Coordinates of C-alpha atoms in Angstrom, one line a residue:
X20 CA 185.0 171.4 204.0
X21 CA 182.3 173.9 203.7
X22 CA 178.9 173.3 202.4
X23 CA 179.5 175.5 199.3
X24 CA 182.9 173.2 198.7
X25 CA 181.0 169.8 199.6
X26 CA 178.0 171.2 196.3
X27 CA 180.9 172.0 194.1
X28 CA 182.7 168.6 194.8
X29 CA 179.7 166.6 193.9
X30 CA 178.7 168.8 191.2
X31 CA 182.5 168.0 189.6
X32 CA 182.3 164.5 190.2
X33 CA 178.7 164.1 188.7
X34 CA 179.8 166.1 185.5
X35 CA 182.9 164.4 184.7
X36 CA 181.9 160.5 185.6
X37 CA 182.7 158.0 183.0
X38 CA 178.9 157.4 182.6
X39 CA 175.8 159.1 181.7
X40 CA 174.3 161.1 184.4
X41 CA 170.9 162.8 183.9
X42 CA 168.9 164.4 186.7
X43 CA 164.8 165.2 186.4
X44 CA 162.2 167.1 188.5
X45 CA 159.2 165.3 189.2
X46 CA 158.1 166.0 186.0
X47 CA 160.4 164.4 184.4
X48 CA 161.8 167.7 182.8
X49 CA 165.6 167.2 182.6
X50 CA 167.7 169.4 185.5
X51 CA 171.0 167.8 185.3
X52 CA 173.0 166.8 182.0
X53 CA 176.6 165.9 182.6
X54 CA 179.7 165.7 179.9
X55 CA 179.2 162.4 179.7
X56 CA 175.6 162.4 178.5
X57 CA 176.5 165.1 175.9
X58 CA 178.7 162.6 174.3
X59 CA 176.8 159.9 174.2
X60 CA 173.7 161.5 172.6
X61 CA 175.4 164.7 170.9
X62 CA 173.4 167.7 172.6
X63 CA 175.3 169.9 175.4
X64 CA 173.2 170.6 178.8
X65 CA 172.4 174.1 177.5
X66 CA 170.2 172.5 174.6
X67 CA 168.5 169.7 177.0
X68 CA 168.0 171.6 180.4
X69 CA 164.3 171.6 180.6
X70 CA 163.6 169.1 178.0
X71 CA 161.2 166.0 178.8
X72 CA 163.8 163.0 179.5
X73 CA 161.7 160.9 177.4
X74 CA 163.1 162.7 174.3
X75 CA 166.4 160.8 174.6
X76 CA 164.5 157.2 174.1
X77 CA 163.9 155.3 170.5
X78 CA 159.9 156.1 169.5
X79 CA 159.2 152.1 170.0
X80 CA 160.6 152.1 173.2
X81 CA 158.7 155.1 175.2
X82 CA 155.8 153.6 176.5
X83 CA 157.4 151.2 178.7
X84 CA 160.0 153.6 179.4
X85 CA 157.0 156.4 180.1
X86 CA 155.7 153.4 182.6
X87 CA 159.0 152.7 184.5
X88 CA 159.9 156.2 185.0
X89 CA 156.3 157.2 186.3
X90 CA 156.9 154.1 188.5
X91 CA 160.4 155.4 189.7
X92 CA 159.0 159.3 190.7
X93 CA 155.4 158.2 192.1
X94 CA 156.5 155.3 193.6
X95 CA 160.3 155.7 194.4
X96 CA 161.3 152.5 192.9
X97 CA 164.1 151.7 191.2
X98 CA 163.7 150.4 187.8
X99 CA 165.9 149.6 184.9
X100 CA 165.7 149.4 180.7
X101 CA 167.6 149.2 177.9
X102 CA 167.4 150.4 173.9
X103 CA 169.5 150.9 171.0
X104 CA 171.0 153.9 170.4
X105 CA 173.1 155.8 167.4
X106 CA 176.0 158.0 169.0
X107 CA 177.0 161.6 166.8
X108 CA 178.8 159.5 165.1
X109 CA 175.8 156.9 163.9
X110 CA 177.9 154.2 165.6
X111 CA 174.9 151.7 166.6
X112 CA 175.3 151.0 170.3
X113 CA 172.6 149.3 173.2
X114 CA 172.3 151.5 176.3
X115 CA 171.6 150.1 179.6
X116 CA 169.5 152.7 182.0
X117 CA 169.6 152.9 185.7
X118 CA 166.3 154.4 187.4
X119 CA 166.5 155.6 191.0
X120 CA 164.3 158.3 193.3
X121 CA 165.6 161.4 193.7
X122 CA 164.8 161.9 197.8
X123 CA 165.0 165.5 199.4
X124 CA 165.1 166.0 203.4
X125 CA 161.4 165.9 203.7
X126 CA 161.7 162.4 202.3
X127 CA 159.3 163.3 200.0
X128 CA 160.4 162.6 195.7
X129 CA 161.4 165.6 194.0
X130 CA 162.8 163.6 191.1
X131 CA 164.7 161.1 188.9
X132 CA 168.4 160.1 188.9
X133 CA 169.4 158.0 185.2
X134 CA 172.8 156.5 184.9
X135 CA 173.7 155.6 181.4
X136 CA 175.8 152.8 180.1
X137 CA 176.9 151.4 177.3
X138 CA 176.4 147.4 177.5
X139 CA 177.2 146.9 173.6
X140 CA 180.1 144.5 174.3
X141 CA 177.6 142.9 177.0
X142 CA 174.6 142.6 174.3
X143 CA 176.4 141.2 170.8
X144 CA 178.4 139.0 173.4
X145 CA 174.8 137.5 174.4
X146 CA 173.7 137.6 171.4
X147 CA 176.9 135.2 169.9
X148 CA 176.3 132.7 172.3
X149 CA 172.8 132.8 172.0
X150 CA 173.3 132.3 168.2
X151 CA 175.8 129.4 168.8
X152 CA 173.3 127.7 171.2
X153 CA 170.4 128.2 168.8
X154 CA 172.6 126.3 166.0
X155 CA 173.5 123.6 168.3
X156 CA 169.6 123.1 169.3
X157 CA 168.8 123.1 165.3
X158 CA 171.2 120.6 164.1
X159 CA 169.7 118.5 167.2
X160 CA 166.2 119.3 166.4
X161 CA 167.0 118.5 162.1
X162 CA 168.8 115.3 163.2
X163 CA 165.4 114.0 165.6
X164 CA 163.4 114.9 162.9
X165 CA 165.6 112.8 159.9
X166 CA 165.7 109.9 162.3
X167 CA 161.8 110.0 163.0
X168 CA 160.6 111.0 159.4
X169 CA 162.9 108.0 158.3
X170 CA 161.8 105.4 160.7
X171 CA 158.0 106.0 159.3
X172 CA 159.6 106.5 155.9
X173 CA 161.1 103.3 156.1
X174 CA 158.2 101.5 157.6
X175 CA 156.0 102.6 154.7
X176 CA 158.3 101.4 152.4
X177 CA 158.8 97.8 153.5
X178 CA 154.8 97.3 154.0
X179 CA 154.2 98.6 150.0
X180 CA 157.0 96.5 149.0
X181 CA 155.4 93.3 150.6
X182 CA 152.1 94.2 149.5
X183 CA 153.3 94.8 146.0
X184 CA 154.5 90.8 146.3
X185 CA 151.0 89.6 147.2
X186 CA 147.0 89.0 146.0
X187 CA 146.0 88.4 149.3
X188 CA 143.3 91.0 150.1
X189 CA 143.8 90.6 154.0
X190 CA 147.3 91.1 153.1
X191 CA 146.5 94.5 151.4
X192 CA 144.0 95.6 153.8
X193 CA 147.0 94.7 157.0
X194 CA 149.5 96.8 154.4
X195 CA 146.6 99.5 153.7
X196 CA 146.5 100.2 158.0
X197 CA 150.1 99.9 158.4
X198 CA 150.0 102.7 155.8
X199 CA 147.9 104.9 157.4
X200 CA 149.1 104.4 160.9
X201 CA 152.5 105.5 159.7
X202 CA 151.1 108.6 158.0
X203 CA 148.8 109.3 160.8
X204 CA 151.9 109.3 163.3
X205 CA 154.0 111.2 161.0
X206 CA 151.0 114.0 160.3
X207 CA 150.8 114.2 164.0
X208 CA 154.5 115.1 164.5
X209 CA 154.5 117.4 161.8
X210 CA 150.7 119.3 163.4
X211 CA 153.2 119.2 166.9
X212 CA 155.9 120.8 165.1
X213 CA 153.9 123.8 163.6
X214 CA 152.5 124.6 167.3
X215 CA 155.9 124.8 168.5
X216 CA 156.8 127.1 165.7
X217 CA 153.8 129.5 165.6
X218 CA 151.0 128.1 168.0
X219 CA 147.9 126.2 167.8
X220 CA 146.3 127.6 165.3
X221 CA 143.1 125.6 164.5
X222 CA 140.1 127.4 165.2
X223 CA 138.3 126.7 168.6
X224 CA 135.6 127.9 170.5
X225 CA 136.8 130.1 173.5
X226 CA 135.0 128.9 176.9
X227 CA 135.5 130.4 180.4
X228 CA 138.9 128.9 181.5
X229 CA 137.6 128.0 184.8
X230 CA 135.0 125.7 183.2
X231 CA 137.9 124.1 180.6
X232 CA 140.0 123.3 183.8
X233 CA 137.0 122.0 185.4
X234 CA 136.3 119.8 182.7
X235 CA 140.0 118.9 182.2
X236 CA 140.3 117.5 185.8
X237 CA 136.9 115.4 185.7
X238 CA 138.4 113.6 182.5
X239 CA 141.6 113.4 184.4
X240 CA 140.6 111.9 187.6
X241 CA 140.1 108.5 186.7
X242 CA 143.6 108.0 185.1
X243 CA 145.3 109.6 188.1
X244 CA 143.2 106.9 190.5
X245 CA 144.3 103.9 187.9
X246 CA 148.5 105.2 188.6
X247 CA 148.2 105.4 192.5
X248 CA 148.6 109.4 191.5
X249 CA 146.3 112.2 194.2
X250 CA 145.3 115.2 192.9
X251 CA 145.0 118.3 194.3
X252 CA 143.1 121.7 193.0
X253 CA 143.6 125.3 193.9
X254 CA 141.0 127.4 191.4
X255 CA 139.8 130.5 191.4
X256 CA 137.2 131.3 189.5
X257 CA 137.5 133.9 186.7
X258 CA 135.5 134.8 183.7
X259 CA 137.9 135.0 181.2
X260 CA 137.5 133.2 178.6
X261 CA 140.4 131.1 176.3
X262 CA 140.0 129.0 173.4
X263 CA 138.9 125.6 174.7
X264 CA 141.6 123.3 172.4
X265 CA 144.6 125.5 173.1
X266 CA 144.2 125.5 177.2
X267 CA 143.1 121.5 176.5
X268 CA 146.3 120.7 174.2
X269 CA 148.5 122.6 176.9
X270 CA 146.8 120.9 180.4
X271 CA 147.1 117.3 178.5
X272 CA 150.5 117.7 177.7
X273 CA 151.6 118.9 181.1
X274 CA 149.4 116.4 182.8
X275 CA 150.8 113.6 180.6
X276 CA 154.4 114.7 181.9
X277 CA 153.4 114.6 185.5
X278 CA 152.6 111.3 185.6
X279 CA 155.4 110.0 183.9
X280 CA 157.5 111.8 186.1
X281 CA 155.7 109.7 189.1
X282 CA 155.4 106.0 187.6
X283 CA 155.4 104.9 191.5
X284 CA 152.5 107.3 192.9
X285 CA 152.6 110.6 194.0
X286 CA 150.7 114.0 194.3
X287 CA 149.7 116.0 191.0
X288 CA 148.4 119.8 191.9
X289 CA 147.0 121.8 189.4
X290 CA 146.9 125.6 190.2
X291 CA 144.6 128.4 188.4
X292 CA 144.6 131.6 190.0
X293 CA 144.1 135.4 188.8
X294 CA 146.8 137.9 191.2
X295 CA 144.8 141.7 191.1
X296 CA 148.0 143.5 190.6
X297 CA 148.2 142.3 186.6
X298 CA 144.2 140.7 186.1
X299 CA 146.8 137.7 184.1
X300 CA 145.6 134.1 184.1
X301 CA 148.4 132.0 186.3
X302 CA 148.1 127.8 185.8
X303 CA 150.7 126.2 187.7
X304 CA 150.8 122.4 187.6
X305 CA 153.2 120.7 189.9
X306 CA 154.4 116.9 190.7
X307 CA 156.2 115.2 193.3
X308 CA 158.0 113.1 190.9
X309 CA 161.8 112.5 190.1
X310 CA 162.5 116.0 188.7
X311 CA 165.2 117.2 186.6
X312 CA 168.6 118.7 186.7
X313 CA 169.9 121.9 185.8
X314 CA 171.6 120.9 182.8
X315 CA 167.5 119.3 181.6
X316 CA 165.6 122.2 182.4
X317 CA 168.0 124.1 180.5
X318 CA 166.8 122.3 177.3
X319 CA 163.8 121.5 178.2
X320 CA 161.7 123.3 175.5
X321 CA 163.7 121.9 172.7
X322 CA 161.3 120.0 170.2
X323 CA 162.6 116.1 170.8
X324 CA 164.6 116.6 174.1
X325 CA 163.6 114.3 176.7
X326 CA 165.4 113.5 179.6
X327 CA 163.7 109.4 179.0
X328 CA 166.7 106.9 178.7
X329 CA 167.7 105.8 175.7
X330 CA 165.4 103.0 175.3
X331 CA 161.9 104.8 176.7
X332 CA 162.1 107.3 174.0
X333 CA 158.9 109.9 173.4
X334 CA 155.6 108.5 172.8
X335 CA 155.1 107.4 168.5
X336 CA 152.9 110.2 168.2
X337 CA 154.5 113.2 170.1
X338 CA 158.2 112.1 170.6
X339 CA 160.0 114.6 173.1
X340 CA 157.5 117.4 171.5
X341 CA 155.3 117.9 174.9
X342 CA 157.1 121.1 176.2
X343 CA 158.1 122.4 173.0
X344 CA 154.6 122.5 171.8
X345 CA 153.0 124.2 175.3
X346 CA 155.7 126.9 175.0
X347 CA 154.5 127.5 171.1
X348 CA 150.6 127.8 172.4
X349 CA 151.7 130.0 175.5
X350 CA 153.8 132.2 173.7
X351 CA 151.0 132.6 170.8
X352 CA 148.6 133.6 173.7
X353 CA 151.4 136.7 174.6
X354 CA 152.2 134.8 177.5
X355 CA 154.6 132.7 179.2
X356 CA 156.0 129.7 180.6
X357 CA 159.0 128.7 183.2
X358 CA 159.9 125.3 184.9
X359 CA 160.8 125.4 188.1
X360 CA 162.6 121.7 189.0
X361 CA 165.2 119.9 190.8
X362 CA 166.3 116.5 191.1
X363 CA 164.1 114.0 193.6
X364 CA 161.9 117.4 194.6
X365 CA 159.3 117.4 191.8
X366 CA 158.5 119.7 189.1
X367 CA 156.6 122.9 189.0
X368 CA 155.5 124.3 185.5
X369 CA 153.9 128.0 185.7
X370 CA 152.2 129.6 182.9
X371 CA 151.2 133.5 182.9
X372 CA 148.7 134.4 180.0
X373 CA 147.2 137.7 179.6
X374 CA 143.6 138.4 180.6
X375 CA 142.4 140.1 178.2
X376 CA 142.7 137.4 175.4
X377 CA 140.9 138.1 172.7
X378 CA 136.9 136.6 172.0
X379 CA 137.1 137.0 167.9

């Protein structure tokens, strides 16, 4: 096959493939526009050869798709996005896009190859079962709270009614603190729920995270000595600065889980470092304790899951809430937070917040 038949071969096969295929120069003007593409987003190559390849992506979506494609022609990588769509016929649709370098013989870049697809099926698919799973977790989540808001319901209610049967003033006052132990535990759980569901949000003054870890560990220390527990610390020193309570609320939780995970001894290693490449704020805490299983991590930031047995529930205070409530803080910061765990290998918990928090 000659050279002019091997161009026109390809050229045929590019234009009529099932899927979107768009070609760019390195300035991300569009070259190449096949059939496919025309249907998909209504214009014919005539009326996009030349255009910038941005054009073709939702307003909201541009400047991470500006970033990946700049990535893909300066750096050759491959990169991927996706964004909803309206085809000619205002059918709404979610497209799936396929980056890759465009290499020519010098091996130098000379542009961008996109593959379109339509992933609609794939998306409302996820998006059932992530429904289905969400209902599941809220019926579980509404049933833990009936059964805790009753037990101190119930409490509260059997210490008036004896109180109500007697003169005794030591009898009042023993009724009086029953009273406010069970509404101190209960506003507790309900202050642990709210930071699940929007963050801590009580005002604090921000202190140079390096100095609240610091601070964390010397309070720490003699706990871990007291439950045969060794610490070790990794921190790098950084100046940026977080609000004191929220980094406190999320080291004491994560700390309190470590050592329950280790009621026999073990090693507890917190981790703060600051990777170049993104200037982010990385706090890794990690146990050698009995870890968890696939089927636990998978709930694990559930508010009232706990992988106790059934007769060491939660603490009276914060009952299964631990997790739930660091993931409401970390996610309020714009960052986030994965487990990484398996059964008799420990636990590691990383959290990635943004540097540039900010000081107001």
């Amino acid at each position: 096959m000659s050279d002019h038949a091997d161009e026109a071969f390809f050229r045929h096969l590019c234009q009529h493939a099932g899927v979107a295929l768009i070609a760019t120069d390195v300035q991300l003007r569009i070259r190449f526009w096949n059939a496919a593409a025309g249907r998909l987003f209504g214009s014919s190559a005539e009326a996009m050869l030349g255009e910038p390849l941005i054009s073709i992506v939702p307003a909201d979506r541009r400047v991470i798709a500006k970033r990946l494609l700049h990535r893909t022609a300066d750096r050759g990588e491959i990169n991927a996005f996706e964004f909803p769509h309206r085809d000619p016929a205002g059918t709404p649709m979610f497209l799936a896009v396929s980056l890759s370098p465009i290499i020519d013989e010098a091996g130098r870049t000379a542009g961008v190859s996109v593959c379109v697809r339509d992933v609609t099926r794939r998306i409302e698919t996820e998006r059932a079962l992530a429904d289905a799973s969400k209902m599941t977790a809220l019926g579980s989540m509404a049933g833990a709270i009936a059964h805790h808001f009753n037990n101190l319901l119930g409490g509260l209610v059997t210490t008036a009614d004896f109180a109500q049967t007697s003169d005794d003033p030591a009898v009042l006052t023993r009724a009086l603190r029953s009273v406010v132990t069970s509404l101190t535990r209960a506003g507790r759980l309900t202050t642990a729920l709210l930071a699940f569901a929007e963050g801590e949000r009580t005002d604090s003054e921000t202190e140079e995270v390096t100095n609240i870890v610091r601070a964390f560990i010397a309070r720490l220390e003699p706990r871990l000595r007291q439950c045969n527990i060794r610490l070790e610390t990794i921190l790098t020193p950084t100046s940026a600065r977080l609000s004191a309570k929220r980094l406190q609320t999320i080291l004491d939780y994560l700390a309190a889980n470590a050592c329950e995970a280790m009621p026999g001894g073990g090693t507890l290693t917190i981790e703060l470092t600051v990777p170049p490449e993104s200037g982010d704020l990385v706090l890794r805490i990690s146990d050698t304790g009995f870890g968890m299983s696939e089927a636990d991590l998978r709930h694990a930031f559930e508010p009232f899951y706990t992988t106790k047995s059934e007769g060491t529930p939660g603490t009276a205070a914060h009952p299964g809430l631990g997790l739930a409530v660091v993931h409401g803080i970390v996610r309020s910061l714009g960052g986030n937070v994965t487990l990484c765990s398996s059964l008799g290998q420990g636990t590691v918990c990383s959290i990635r917040i943004p540097g540039n928090q900010p000081t107001g």
